[in-house]
mmCIF file of C-alpha atoms in Angstrom:
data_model
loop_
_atom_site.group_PDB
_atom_site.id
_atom_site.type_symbol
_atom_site.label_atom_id
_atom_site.label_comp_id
_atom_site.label_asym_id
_atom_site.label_seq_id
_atom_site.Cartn_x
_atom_site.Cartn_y
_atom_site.Cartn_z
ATOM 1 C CA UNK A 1 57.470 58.223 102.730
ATOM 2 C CA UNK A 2 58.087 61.822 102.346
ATOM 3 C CA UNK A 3 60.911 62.514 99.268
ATOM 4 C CA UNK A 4 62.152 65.701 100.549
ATOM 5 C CA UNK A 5 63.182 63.602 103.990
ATOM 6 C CA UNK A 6 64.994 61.668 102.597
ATOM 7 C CA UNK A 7 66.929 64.088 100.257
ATOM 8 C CA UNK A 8 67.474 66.048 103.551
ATOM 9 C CA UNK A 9 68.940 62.730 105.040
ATOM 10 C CA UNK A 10 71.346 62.428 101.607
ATOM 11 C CA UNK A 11 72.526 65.713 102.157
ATOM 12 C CA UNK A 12 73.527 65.422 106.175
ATOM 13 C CA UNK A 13 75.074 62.238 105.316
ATOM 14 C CA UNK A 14 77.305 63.378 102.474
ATOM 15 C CA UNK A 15 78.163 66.784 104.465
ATOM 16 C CA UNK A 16 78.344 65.725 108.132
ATOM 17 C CA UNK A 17 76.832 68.422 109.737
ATOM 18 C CA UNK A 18 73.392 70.372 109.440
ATOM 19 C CA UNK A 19 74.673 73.881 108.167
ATOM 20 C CA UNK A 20 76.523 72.637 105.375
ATOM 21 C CA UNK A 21 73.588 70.309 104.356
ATOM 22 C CA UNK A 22 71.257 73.036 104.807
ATOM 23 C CA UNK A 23 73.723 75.319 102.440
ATOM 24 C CA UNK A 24 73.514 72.962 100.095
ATOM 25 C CA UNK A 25 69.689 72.441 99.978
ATOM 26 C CA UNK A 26 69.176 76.426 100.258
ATOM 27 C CA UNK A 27 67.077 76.122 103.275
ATOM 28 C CA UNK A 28 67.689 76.703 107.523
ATOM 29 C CA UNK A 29 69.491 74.383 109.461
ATOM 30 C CA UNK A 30 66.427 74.139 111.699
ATOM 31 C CA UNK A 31 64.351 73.034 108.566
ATOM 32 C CA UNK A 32 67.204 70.200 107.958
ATOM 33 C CA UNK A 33 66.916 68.689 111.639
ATOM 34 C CA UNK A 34 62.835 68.921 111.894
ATOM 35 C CA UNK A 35 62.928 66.800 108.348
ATOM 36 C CA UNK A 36 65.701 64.585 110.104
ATOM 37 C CA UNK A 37 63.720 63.751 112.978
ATOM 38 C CA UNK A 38 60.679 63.572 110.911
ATOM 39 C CA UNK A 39 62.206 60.523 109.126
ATOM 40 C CA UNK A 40 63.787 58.993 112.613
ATOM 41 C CA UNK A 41 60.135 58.824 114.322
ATOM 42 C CA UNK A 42 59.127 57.557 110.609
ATOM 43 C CA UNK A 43 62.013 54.611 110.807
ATOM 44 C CA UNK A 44 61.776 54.365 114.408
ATOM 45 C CA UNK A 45 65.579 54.366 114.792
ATOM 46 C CA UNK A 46 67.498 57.015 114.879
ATOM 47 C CA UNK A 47 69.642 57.666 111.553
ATOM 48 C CA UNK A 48 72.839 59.792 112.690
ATOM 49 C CA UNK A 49 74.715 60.070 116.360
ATOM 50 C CA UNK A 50 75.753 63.547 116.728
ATOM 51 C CA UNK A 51 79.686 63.605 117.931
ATOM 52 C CA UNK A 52 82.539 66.729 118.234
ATOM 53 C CA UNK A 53 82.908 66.381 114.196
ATOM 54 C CA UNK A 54 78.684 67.078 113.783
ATOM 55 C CA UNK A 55 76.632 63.713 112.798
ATOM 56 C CA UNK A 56 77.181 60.601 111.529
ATOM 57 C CA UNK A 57 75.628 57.549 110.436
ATOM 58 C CA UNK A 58 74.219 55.248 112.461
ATOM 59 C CA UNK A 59 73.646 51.392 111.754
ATOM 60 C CA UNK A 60 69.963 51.989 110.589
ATOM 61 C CA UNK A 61 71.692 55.511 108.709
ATOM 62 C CA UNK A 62 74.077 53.198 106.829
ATOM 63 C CA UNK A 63 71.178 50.383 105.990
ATOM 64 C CA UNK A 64 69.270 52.857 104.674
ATOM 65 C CA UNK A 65 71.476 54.838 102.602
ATOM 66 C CA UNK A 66 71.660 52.959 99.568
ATOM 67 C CA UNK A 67 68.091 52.419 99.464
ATOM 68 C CA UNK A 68 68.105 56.166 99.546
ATOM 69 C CA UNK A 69 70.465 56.613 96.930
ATOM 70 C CA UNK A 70 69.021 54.454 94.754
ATOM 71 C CA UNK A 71 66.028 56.434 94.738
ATOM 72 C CA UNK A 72 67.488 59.756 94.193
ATOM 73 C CA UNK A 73 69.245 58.119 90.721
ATOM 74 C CA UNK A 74 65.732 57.341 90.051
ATOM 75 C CA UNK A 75 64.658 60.688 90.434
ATOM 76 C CA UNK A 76 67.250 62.526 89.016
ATOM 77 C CA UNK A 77 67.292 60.548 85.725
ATOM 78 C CA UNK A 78 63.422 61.259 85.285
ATOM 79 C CA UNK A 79 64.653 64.510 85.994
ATOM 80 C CA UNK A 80 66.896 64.467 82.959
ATOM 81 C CA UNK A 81 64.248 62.997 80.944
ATOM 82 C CA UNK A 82 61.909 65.414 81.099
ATOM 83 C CA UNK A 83 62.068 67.888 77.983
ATOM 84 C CA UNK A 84 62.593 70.868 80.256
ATOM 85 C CA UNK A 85 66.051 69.693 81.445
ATOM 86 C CA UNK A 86 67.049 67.344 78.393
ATOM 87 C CA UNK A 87 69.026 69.977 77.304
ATOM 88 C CA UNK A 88 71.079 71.166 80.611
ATOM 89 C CA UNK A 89 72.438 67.275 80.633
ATOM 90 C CA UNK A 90 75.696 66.551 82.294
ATOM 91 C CA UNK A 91 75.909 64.739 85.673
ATOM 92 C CA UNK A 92 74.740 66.752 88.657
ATOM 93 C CA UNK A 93 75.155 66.483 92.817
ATOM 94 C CA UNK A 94 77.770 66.358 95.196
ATOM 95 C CA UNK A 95 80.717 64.235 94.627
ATOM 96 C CA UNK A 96 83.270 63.731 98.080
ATOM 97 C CA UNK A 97 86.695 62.574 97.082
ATOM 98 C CA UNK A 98 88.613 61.925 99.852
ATOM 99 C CA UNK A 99 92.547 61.829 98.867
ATOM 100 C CA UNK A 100 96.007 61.768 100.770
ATOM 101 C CA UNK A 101 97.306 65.645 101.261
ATOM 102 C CA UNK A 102 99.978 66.246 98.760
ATOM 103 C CA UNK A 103 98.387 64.579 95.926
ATOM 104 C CA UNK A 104 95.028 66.219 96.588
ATOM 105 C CA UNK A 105 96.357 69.576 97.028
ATOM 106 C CA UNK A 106 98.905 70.020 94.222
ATOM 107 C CA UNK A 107 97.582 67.119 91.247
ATOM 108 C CA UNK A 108 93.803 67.413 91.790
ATOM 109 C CA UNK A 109 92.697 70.185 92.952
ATOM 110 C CA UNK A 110 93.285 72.143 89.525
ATOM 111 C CA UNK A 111 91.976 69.262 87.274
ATOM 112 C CA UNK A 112 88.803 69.431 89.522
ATOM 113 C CA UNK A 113 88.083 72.510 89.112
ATOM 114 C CA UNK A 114 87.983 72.284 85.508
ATOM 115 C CA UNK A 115 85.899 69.145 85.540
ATOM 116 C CA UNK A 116 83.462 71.678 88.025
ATOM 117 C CA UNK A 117 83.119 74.280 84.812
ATOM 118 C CA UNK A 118 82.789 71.733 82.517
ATOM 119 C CA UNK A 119 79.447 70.566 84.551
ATOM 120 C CA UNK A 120 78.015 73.078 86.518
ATOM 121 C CA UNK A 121 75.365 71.359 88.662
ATOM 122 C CA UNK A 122 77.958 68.688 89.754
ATOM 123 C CA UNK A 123 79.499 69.651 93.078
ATOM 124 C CA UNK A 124 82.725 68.480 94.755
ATOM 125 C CA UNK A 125 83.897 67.851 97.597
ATOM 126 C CA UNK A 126 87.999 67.289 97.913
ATOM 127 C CA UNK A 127 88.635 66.030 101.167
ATOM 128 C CA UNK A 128 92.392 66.475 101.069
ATOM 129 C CA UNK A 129 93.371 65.423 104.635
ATOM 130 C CA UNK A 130 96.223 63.049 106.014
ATOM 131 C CA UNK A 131 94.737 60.625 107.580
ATOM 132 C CA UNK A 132 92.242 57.389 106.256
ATOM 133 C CA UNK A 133 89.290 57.894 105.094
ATOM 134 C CA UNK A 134 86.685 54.973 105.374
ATOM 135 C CA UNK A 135 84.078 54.313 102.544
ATOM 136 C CA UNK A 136 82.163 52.281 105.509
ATOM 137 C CA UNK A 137 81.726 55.091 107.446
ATOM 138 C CA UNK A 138 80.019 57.147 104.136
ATOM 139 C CA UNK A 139 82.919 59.913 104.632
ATOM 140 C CA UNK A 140 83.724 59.739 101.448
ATOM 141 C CA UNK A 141 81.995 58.545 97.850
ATOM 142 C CA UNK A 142 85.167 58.268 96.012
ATOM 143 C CA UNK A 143 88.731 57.199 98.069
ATOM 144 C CA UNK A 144 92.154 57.504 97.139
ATOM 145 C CA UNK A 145 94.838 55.501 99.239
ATOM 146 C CA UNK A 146 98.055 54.507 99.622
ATOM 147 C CA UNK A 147 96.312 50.594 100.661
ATOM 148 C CA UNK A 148 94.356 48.865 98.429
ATOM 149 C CA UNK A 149 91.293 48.153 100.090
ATOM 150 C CA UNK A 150 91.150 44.340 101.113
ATOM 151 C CA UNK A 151 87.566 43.643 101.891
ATOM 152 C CA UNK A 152 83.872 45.580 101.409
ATOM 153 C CA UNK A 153 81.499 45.417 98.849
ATOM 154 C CA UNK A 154 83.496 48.200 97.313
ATOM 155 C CA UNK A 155 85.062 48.992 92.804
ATOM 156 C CA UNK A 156 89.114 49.118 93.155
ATOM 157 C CA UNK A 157 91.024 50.276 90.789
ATOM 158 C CA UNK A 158 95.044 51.160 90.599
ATOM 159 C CA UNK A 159 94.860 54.495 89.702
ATOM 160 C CA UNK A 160 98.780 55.614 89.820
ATOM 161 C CA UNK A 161 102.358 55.248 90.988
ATOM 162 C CA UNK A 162 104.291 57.276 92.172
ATOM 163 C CA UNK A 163 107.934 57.879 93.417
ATOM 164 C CA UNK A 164 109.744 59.856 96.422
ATOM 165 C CA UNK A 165 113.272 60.835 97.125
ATOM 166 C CA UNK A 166 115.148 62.320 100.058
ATOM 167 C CA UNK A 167 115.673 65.468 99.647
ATOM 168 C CA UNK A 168 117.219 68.285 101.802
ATOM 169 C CA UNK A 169 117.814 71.858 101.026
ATOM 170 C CA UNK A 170 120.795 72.660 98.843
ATOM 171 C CA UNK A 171 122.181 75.591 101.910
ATOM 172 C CA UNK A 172 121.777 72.748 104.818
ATOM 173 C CA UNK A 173 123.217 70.521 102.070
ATOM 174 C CA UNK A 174 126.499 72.512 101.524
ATOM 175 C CA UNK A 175 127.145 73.440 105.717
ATOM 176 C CA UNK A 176 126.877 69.573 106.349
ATOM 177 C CA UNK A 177 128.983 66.337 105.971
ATOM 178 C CA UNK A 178 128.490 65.048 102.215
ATOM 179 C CA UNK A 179 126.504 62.227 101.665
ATOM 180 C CA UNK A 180 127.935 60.244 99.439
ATOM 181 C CA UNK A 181 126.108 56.932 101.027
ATOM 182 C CA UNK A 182 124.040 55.572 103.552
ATOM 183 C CA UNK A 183 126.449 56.046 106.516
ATOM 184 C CA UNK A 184 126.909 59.535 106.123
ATOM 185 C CA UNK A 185 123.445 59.862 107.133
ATOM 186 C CA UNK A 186 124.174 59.734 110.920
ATOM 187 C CA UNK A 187 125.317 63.712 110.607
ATOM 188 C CA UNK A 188 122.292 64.499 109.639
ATOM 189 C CA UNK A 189 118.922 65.778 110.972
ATOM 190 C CA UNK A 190 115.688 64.601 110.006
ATOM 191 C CA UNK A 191 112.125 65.397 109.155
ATOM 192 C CA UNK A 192 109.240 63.023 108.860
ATOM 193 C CA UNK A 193 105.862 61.614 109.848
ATOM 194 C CA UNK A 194 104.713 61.441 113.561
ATOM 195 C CA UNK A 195 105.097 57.497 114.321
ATOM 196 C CA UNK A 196 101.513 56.491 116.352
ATOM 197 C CA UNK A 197 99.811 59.022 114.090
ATOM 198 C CA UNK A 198 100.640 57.339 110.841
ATOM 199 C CA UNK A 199 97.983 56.517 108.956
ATOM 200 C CA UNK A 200 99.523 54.168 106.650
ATOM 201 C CA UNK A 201 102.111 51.646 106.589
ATOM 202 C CA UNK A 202 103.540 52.846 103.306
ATOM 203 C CA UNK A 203 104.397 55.883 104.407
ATOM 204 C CA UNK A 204 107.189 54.158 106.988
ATOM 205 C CA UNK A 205 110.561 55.288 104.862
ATOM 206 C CA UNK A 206 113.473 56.774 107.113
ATOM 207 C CA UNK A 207 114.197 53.424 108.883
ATOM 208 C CA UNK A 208 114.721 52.027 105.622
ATOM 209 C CA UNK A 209 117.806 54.326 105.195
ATOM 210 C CA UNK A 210 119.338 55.029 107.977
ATOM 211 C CA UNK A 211 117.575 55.147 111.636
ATOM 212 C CA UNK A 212 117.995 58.230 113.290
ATOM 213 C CA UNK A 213 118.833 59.166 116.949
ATOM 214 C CA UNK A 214 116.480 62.437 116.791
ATOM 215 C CA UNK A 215 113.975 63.917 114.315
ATOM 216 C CA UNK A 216 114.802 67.761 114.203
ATOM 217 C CA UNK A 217 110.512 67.768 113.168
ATOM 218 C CA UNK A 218 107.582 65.534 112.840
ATOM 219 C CA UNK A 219 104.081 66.636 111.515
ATOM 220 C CA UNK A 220 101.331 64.548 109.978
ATOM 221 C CA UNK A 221 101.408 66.541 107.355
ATOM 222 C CA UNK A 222 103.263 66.519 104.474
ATOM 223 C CA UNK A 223 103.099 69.773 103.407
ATOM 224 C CA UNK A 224 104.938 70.886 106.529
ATOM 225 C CA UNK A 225 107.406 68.317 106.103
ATOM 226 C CA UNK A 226 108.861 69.901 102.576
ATOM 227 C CA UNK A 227 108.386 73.233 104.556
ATOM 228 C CA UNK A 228 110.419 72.747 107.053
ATOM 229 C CA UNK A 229 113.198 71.013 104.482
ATOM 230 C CA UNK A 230 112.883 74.530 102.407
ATOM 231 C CA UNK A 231 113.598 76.124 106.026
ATOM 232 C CA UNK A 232 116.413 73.913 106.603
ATOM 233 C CA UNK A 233 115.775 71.587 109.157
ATOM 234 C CA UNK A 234 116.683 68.692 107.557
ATOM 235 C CA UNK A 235 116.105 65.903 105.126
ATOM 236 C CA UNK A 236 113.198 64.092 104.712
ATOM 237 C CA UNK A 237 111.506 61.726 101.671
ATOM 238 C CA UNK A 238 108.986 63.708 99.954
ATOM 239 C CA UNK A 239 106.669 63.108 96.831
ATOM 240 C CA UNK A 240 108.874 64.201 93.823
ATOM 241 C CA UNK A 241 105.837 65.585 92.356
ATOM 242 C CA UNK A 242 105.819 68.022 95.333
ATOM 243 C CA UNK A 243 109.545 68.672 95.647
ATOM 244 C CA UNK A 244 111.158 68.522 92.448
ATOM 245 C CA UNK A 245 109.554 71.840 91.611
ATOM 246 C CA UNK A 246 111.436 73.202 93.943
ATOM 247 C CA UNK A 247 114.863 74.854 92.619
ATOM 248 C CA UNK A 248 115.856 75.444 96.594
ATOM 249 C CA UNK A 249 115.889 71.291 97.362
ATOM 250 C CA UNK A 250 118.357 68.369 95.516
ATOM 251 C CA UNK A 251 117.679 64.939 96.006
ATOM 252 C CA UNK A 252 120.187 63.278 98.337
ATOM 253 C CA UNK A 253 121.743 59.600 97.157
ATOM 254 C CA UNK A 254 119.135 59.576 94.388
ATOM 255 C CA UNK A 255 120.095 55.903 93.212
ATOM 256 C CA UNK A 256 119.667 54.166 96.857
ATOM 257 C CA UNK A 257 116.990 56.732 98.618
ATOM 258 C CA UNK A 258 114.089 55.883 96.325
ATOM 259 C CA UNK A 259 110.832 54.737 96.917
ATOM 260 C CA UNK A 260 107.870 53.524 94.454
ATOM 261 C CA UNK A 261 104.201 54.047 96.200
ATOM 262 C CA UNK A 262 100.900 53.387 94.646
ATOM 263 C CA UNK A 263 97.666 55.323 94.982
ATOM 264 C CA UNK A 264 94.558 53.227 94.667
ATOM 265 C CA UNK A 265 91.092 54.212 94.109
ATOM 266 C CA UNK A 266 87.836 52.955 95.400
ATOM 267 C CA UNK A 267 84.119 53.136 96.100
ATOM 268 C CA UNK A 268 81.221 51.413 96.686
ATOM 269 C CA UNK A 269 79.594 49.102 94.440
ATOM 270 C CA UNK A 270 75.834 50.512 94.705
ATOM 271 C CA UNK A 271 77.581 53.780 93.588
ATOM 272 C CA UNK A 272 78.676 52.527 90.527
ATOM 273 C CA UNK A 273 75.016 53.349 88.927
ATOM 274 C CA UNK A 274 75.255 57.185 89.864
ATOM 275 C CA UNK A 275 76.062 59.159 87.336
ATOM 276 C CA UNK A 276 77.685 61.403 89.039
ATOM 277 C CA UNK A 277 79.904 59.121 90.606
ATOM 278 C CA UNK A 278 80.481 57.776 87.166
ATOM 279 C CA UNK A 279 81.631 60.974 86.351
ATOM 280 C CA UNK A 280 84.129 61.897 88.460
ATOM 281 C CA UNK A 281 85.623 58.324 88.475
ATOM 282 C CA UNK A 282 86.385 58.433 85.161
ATOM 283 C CA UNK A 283 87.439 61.950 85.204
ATOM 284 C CA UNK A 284 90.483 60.774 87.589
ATOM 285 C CA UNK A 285 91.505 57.523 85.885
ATOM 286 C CA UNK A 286 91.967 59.560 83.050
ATOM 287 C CA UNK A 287 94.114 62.115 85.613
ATOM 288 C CA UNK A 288 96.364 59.441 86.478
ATOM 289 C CA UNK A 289 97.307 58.412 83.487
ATOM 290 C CA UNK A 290 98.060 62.071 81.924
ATOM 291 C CA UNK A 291 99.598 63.029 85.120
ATOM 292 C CA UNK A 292 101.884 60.203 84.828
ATOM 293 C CA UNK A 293 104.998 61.545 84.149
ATOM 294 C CA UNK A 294 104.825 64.105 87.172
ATOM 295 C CA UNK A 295 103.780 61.656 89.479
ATOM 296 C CA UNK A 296 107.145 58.842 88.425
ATOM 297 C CA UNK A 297 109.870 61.845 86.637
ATOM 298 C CA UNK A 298 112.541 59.922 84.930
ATOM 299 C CA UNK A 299 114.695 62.202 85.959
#
């Protein structure tokens, strides 16, 4: 069986769609799908269903992937055996993290990038995105959630907690009724998550305080919700590690509107034995625990 076939296959399953695994192998897209096909009449099954979002796996894709993986570890640790590369070292491929929106954007993203200069032939993806990602589906190699997974041959660990408040913007704040406790609430607009677009139970707070007639905005992101607070909109519960930052915003009934989340971390099993995976894994356990104080502020 033809190597560079498979590594072709690797590539369009770890990037989803044939330009960005041909930009990442430094060769035409057309080259990537001949090599594809090449493998499919090889297996006799095709590998990947092409949809809207570009290709993904297939049964026989996701049989054969670990097979596949397992062989390039092989490879690449002959590769670092060799005398000619013994002294480059470091771990080396693409890495996808896939991570909830606010915590990817503002607490990883820079810490990534330094772990990219420390090792420059590793390669990362962030996949900061609100919605679930699925290690089952190979969208991601590393996952960070708000669930801890409950079945899967998959490595959990609790990476971090965190904690929100309800916040509104200290202008709407002053031109509106005092809140002083949960009642006072009911003169107030609101800001959160779009309901059948949730992607995760834990992220169900408002109803918890004080269930409103109307939401002045919804959005599935986050990042639009504390927006649209800084705008004045409303309130709405918001990572403190996002808001706090923010001179513009106060907390509202700090004591009672107060929420503890955790962010859990996961991937598969046969990926434990990349070193690249290895890597990266690590590299965010040990994020989590200096970024501790950000993510739960005392204050």
């Amino acid at each position: 069986m033809d190597w560079d076939n498979l590594r072709y296959f690797l590539e369009l399953a770890r990037t989803g769609t044939l330009a960005a695994a041909a930009r990442r192998s430094g060769v035409e897209h057309t080259t990537v799908a001949r090599r594809i096909q090449a493998l499919e009449k090889q297996m006799g099954a095709p590998l990947f269903a092409r949809d809207a979002a570009g290709h993904r796996l297939t049964e026989a894709g996701r049989q054969l992937l670990p097979s596949v993986e397992a062989m390039e570890a092989a490879v690449l640790g002959v590769e670092r055996a060799s005398p000619a590369n013994a002294a480059a070292g470091g771990p080396s491929g693409l890495v996808r993290v896939g991570v909830t929106e606010g915590f990817g954007t503002l607490i990883l993203a820079p810490h990534l990038a330094h772990l990219a200069r420390q090792h420059p032939h590793l390669s990362i993806d962030l996949l900061a995105v609100p919605r679930m990602l699925h290690l089952s589906r190979r969208e991601a190699d590393i996952v960070i959630s708000l669930e801890r997974p409950k079945r899967g041959s998959v490595l959990v660990t609790k990476l971090a907690d965190y904690t929100l408040h309800l916040y509104g913007q200290r202008e709407y704040l002053a031109r509106r009724p005092l809140v002083a406790r949960r009642e006072d609430l009911r003169h107030h607009d609101f800001v959160s998550y779009v309901d059948d677009l949730l992607f995760s139970k834990e992220l169900q707070f408002i109803d918890q305080l004080w269930p409103p007639e109307r939401f002045a905005l919804r959005s599935t992101s986050v990042t639009a919700q504390y927006e649209a607070v800084r705008a004045g909109a409303g309130l709405a519960v918001l990572p403190a590690f996002l808001a706090d930052r923010d001179p513009t915003l106060a907390r509202v009934l700090p004591a009672e509107a107060r929420f503890v989340r955790t962010f859990w971390m996961s991937m598969p099993a046969e990926a434990k034995h990349l070193a690249r995976t290895q890597a990266v894994w690590a590299f965010l356990k040990d994020v989590g625990q200096r970024e501790a104080a950000r993510l739960r502020p005392s204050g």
